[in-house]
Coordinates of C-alpha atoms in Angstrom, one line a residue:
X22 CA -74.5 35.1 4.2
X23 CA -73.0 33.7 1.1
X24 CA -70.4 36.7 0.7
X25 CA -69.4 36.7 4.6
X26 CA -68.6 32.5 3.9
X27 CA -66.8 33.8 1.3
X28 CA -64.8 36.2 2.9
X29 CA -64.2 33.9 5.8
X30 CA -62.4 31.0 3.3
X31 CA -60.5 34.3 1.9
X32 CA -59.2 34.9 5.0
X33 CA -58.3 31.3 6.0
X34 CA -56.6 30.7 2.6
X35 CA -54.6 34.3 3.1
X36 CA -53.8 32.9 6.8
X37 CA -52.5 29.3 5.7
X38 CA -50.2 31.0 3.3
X39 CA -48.2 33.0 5.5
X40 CA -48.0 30.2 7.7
X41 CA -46.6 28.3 4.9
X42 CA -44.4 30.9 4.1
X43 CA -43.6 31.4 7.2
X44 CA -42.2 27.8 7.5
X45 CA -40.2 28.0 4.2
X46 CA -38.4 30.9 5.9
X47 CA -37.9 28.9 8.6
X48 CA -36.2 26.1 6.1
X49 CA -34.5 29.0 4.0
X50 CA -32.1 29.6 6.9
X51 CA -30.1 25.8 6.0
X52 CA -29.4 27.4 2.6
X53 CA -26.2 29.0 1.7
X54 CA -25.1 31.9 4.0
X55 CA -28.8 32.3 5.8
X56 CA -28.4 29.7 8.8
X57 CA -27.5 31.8 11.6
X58 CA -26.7 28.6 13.8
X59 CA -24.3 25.6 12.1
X60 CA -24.3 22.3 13.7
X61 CA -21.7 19.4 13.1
X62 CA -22.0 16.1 14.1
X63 CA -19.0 13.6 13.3
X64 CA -18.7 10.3 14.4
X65 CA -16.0 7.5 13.7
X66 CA -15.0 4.2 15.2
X67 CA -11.4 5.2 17.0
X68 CA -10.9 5.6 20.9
X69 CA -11.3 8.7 22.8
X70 CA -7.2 8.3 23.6
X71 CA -6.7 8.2 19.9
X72 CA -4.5 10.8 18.2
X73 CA -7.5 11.1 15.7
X74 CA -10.1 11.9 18.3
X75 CA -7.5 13.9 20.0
X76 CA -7.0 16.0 16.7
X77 CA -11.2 16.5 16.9
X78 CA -11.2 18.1 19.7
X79 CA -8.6 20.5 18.7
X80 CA -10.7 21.1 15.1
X81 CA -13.9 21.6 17.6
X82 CA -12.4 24.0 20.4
X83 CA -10.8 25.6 17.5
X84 CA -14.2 26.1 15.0
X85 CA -16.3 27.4 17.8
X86 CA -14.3 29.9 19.1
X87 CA -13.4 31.3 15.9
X88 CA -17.0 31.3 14.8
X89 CA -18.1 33.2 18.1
X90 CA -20.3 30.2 18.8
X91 CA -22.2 30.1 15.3
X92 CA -20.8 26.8 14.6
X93 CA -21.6 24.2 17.4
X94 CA -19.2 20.7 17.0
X95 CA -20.3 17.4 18.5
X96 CA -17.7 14.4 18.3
X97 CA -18.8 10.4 18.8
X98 CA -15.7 8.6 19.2
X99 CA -15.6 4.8 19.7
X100 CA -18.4 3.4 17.6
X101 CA -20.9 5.1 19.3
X102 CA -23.1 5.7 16.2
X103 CA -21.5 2.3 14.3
X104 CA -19.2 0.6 12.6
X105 CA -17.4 3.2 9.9
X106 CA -19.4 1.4 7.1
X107 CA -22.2 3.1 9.3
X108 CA -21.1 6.5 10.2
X109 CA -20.2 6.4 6.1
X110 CA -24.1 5.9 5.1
X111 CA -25.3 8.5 7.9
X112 CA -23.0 10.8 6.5
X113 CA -23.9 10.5 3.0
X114 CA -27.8 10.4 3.8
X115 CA -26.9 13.5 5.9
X116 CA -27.9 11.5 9.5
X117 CA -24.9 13.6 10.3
X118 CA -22.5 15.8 9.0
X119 CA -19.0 14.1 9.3
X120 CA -17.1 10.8 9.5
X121 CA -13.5 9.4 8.9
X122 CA -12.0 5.5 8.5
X123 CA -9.3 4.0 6.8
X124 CA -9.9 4.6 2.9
X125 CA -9.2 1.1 1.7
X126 CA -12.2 0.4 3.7
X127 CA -14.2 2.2 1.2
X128 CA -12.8 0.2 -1.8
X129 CA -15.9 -1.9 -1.9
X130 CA -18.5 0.7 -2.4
X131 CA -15.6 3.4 -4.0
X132 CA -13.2 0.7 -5.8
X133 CA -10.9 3.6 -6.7
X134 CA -9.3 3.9 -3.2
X135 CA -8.3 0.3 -3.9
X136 CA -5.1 2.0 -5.1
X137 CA -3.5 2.3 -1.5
X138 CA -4.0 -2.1 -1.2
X139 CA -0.6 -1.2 -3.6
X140 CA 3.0 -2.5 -1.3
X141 CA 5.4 0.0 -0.8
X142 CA 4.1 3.2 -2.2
X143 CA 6.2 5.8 0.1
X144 CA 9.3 5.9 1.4
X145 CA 8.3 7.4 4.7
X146 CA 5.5 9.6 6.0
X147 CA 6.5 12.7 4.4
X148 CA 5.9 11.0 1.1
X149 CA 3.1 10.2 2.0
X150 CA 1.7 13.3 3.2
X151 CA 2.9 14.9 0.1
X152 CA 1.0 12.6 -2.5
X153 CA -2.0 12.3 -0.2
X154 CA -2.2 16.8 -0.1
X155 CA -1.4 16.6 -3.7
X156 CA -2.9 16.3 -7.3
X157 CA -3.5 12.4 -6.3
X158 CA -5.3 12.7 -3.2
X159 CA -7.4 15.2 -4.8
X160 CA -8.1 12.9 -7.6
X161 CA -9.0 10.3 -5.5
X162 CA -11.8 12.5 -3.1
X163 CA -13.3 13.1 -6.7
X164 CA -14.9 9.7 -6.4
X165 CA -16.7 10.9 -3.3
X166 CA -19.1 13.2 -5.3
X167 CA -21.1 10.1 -6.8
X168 CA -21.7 9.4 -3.1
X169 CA -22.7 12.6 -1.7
X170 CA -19.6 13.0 -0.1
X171 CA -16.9 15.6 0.0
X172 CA -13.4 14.9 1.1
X173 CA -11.8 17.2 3.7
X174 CA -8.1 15.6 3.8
X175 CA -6.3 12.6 5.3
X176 CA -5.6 11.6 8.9
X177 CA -3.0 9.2 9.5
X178 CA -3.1 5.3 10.9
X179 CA 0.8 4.9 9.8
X180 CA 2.6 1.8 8.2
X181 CA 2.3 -1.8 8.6
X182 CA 5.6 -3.0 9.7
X183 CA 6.5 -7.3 10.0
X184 CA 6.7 -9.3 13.2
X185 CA 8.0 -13.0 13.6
X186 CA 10.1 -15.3 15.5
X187 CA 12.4 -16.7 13.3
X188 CA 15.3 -13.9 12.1
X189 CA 15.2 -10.2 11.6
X190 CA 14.1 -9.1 8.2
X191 CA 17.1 -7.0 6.7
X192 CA 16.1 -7.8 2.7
X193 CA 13.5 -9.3 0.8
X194 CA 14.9 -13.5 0.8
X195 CA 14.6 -13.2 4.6
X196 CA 10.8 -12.8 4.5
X197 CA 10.6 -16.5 2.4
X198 CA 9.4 -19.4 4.0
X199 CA 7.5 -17.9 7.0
X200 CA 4.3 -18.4 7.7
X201 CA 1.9 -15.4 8.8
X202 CA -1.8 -14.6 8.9
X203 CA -3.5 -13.3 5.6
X204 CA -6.5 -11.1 5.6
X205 CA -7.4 -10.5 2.0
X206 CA -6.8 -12.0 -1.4
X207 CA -4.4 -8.2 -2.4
X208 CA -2.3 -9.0 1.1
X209 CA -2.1 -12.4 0.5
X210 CA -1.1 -12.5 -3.3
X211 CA 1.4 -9.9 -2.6
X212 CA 3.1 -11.8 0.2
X213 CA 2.9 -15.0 -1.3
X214 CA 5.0 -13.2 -4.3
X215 CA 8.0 -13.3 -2.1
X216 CA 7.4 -16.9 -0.8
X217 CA 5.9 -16.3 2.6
X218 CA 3.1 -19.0 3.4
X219 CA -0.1 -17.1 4.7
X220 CA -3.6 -18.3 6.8
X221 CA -6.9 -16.8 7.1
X222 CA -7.3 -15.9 10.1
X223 CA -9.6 -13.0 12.4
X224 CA -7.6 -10.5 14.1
X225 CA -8.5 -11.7 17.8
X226 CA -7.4 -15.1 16.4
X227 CA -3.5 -14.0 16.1
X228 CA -2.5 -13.8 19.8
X229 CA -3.0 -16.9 20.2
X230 CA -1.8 -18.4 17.1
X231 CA 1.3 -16.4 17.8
X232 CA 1.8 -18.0 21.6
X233 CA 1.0 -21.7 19.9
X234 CA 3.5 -21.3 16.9
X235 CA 0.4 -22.1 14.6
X236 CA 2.2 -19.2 12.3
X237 CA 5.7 -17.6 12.5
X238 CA 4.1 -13.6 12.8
X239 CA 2.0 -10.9 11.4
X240 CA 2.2 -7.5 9.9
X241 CA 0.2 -4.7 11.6
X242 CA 0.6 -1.2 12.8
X243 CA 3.6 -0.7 15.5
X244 CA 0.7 0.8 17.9
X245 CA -1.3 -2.1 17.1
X246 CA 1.5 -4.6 17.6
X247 CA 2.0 -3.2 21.4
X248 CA -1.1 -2.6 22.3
X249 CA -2.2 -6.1 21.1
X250 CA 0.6 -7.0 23.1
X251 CA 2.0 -9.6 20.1
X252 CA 5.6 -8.2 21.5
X253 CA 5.0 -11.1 24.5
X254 CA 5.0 -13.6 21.8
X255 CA 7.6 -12.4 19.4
X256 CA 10.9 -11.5 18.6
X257 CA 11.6 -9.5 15.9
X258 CA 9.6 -6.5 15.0
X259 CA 10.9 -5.4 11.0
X260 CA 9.6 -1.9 10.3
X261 CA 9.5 -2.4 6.7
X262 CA 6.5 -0.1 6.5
X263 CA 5.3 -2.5 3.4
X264 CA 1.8 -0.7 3.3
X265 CA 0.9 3.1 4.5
X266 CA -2.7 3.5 5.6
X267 CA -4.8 6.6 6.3
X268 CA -7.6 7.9 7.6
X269 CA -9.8 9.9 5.3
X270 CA -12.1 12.6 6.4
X271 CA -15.1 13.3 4.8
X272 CA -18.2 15.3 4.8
X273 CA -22.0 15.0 3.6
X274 CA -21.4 17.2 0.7
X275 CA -25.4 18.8 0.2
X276 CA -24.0 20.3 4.4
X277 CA -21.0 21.9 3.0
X278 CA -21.9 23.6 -0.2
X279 CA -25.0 24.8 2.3
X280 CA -22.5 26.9 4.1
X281 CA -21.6 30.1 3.8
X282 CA -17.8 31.0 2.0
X283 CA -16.9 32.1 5.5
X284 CA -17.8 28.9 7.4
X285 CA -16.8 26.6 4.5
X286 CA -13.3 27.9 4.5
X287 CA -13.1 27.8 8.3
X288 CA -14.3 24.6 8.3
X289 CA -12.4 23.9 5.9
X290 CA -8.7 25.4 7.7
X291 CA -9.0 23.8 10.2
X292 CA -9.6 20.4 9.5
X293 CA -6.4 20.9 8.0
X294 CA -4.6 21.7 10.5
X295 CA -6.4 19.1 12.8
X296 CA -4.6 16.4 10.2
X297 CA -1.5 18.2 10.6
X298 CA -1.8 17.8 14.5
X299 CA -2.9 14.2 14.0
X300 CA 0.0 13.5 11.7
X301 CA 2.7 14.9 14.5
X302 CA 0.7 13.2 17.3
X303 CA 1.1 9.9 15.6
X304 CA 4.4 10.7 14.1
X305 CA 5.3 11.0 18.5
X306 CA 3.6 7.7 19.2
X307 CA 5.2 5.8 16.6
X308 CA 9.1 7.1 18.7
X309 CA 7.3 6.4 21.6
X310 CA 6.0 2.7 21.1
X311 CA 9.3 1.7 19.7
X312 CA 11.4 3.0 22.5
X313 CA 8.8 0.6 24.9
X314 CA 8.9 -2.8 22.9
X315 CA 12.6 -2.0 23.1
X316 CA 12.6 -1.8 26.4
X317 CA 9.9 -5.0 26.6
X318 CA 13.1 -7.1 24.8
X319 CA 11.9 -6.9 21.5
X320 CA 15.2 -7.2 18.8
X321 CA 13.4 -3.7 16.8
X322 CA 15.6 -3.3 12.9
X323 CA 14.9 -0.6 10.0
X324 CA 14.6 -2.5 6.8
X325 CA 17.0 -0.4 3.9
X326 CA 15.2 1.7 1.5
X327 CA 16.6 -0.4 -1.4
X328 CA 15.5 -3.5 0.1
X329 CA 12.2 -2.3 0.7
X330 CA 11.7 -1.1 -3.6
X331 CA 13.0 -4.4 -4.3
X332 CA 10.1 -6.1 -2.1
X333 CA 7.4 -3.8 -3.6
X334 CA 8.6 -4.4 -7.1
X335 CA 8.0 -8.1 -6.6
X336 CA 4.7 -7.4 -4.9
X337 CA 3.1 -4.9 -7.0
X338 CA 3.7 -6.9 -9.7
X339 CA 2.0 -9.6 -8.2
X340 CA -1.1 -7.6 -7.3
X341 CA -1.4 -4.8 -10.1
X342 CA -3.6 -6.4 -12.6
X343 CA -6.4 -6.9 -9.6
X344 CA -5.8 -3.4 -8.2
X345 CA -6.2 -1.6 -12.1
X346 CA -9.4 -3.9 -12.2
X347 CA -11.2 -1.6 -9.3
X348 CA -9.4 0.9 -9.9
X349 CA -8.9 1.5 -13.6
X350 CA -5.7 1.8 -15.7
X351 CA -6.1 6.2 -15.8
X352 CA -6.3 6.5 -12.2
X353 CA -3.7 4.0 -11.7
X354 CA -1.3 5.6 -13.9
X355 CA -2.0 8.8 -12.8
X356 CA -1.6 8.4 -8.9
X357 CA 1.9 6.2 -9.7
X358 CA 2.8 9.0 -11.5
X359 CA 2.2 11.3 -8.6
X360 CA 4.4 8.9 -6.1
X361 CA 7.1 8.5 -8.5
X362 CA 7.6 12.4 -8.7
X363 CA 6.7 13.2 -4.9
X364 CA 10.0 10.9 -4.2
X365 CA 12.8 12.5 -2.9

């Protein structure tokens, strides 16, 4: 009786084991190269009309038919899943695979993307694409690592140009005296460097403060200024694209060194050249929104290239010592470096 108990446990513990084992096969298919299905879920805080969401669905139709279906994208635009502090933590405890926002966003819990606070980096967009694809945007996604995060490349918000009602800014003594709103200590320094008078105030504050002359104007994104509609309370909008901002795209990085060399660099290509369609669809927007506040009676000037170093001399000067003290004196050195010799 004693040796058919015996035999019976025998068998149980034999059974249990290839259950077990079973189940780590199961598990064995998420490491690299074995997982015969991929899923990707990426979530960010931009509307569904939004160049950005817009170049998603391109990276999704795009991924899935060129993996034959092995690779399965789901996108959730407009803060379905949070705020972009939240899709960044769900992303980096692997909730989900994929999020974007504007990198300066970061600088509290990554400091070193503090760097882009910095006035008048680029001269225009091309500039900017060509530091942000280069040595210093690489640099930069390096400080991803410590949070489980791997960079994939940089969408595109565009500049911040200047609105107000009191005169067209053509060179740096026009911006003196005005008053505008202020959003951080780096903005607020920097303008206050060249004499304009700033106020704390919330973004769904300045409509109103615009219409009741509490301040003179505001600096913001040209989309941003129309669709805000700020145009029906101003005069003059300035592009003197004082500060370029991006969007950066990033991944859970445990998800994509579990993929297979294949699907990594698919993945991989075509995020690129989702930013590259993002990039053109905003680069379209920006000709388009101009032509309508144009045509709303807006008084719309270029600010000259000189002018606009001349400004960002002043201002960086102004703001350098904070930004070195997130970002460090190395890095700082090393992306200005990178700007200065990306100029053209």
């Amino acid at each position: 009786m004693r040796n058919i108990k015996s035999l019976v446990c025998f068998a149980l513990v034999i059974l249990v084991g290839g259950i077990l084992a079973a189940c780590g096969g199961d598990s064995a298919k998420n490491t690299k190269g074995d997982k015969d299905t991929v899923e990707i879920q990426i979530a960010h805080d931009s509307g569904t009309d939004h160049p950005a969401n817009k170049a998603l669905a391109e990276f999704k139709k795009n991924v899935e038919d060129k993996s034959d279906g092995k690779i399965k994208v789901k996108v959730f635009p407009a803060a379905q899943l949070g705020t972009v502090t939240d899709t960044m933590e769900q992303t980096r405890r692997g909730d989900i695979q994929m999020s974007f926002g504007a990198s300066t966003l970061f600088s509290q819990s990554i400091p070193e993307f503090a760097i882009w606070d910095s006035f008048y980096l680029f001269d225009d967009a091309e500039h900017a694409h060509r530091v942000l694809d280069g040595e210093a945007g690489k640099k930069l996604m390096e400080s991803l690592e410590a949070k489980k995060l791997t960079g994939l490349g940089f969408m595109e918000i565009g500049f911040r140009n200047f609105s107000n009602n009191k005169r067209p800014i053509e060179k740096m003594e026009d911006v003196k005296g005005l008053k505008i709103r202020g959003y951080s200590p780096i903005q607020i320094k920097g303008w206050e460097s060249l004499g304009v008078s700033l106020t704390n105030l919330a973004w769904p504050e300045v409509f109103t403060s615009l219409q009741q002359n509490l301040i003179d104007g505001q600096e913001s994104a040209t989309t941003s200024f129309y669709e805000m509609k700020f145009y029906e309370a101003q005069k003059y909008w300035s592009l003197t694209q004082h500060v370029y901002t991006d969007f950066l795209w990033y991944a859970n990085k445990e998800f994509m060194d579990s993929l297979s060399d294949e699907n990594r660099q698919l993945i991989e290509e075509e995020a690129k050249a989702a930013i590259d369609s993002e990039r053109a669809m905003i680069a379209e927007n920006e000709v388009e929104t101009l032509e309508k506040l144009k045509e709303a009676g807006i008084n719309v000037n270029e600010v000259p290239l000189e002018e606009r170093r001349k400004m960002g001399e002043v201002m960086n000067a102004a703001v350098k010592k904070d930004i070195i003290d997130k970002t460090g004196q190395e890095l700082y050195d090393f992306v200005m470096e990178q700007v200065e010799a990306e100029r053209k």
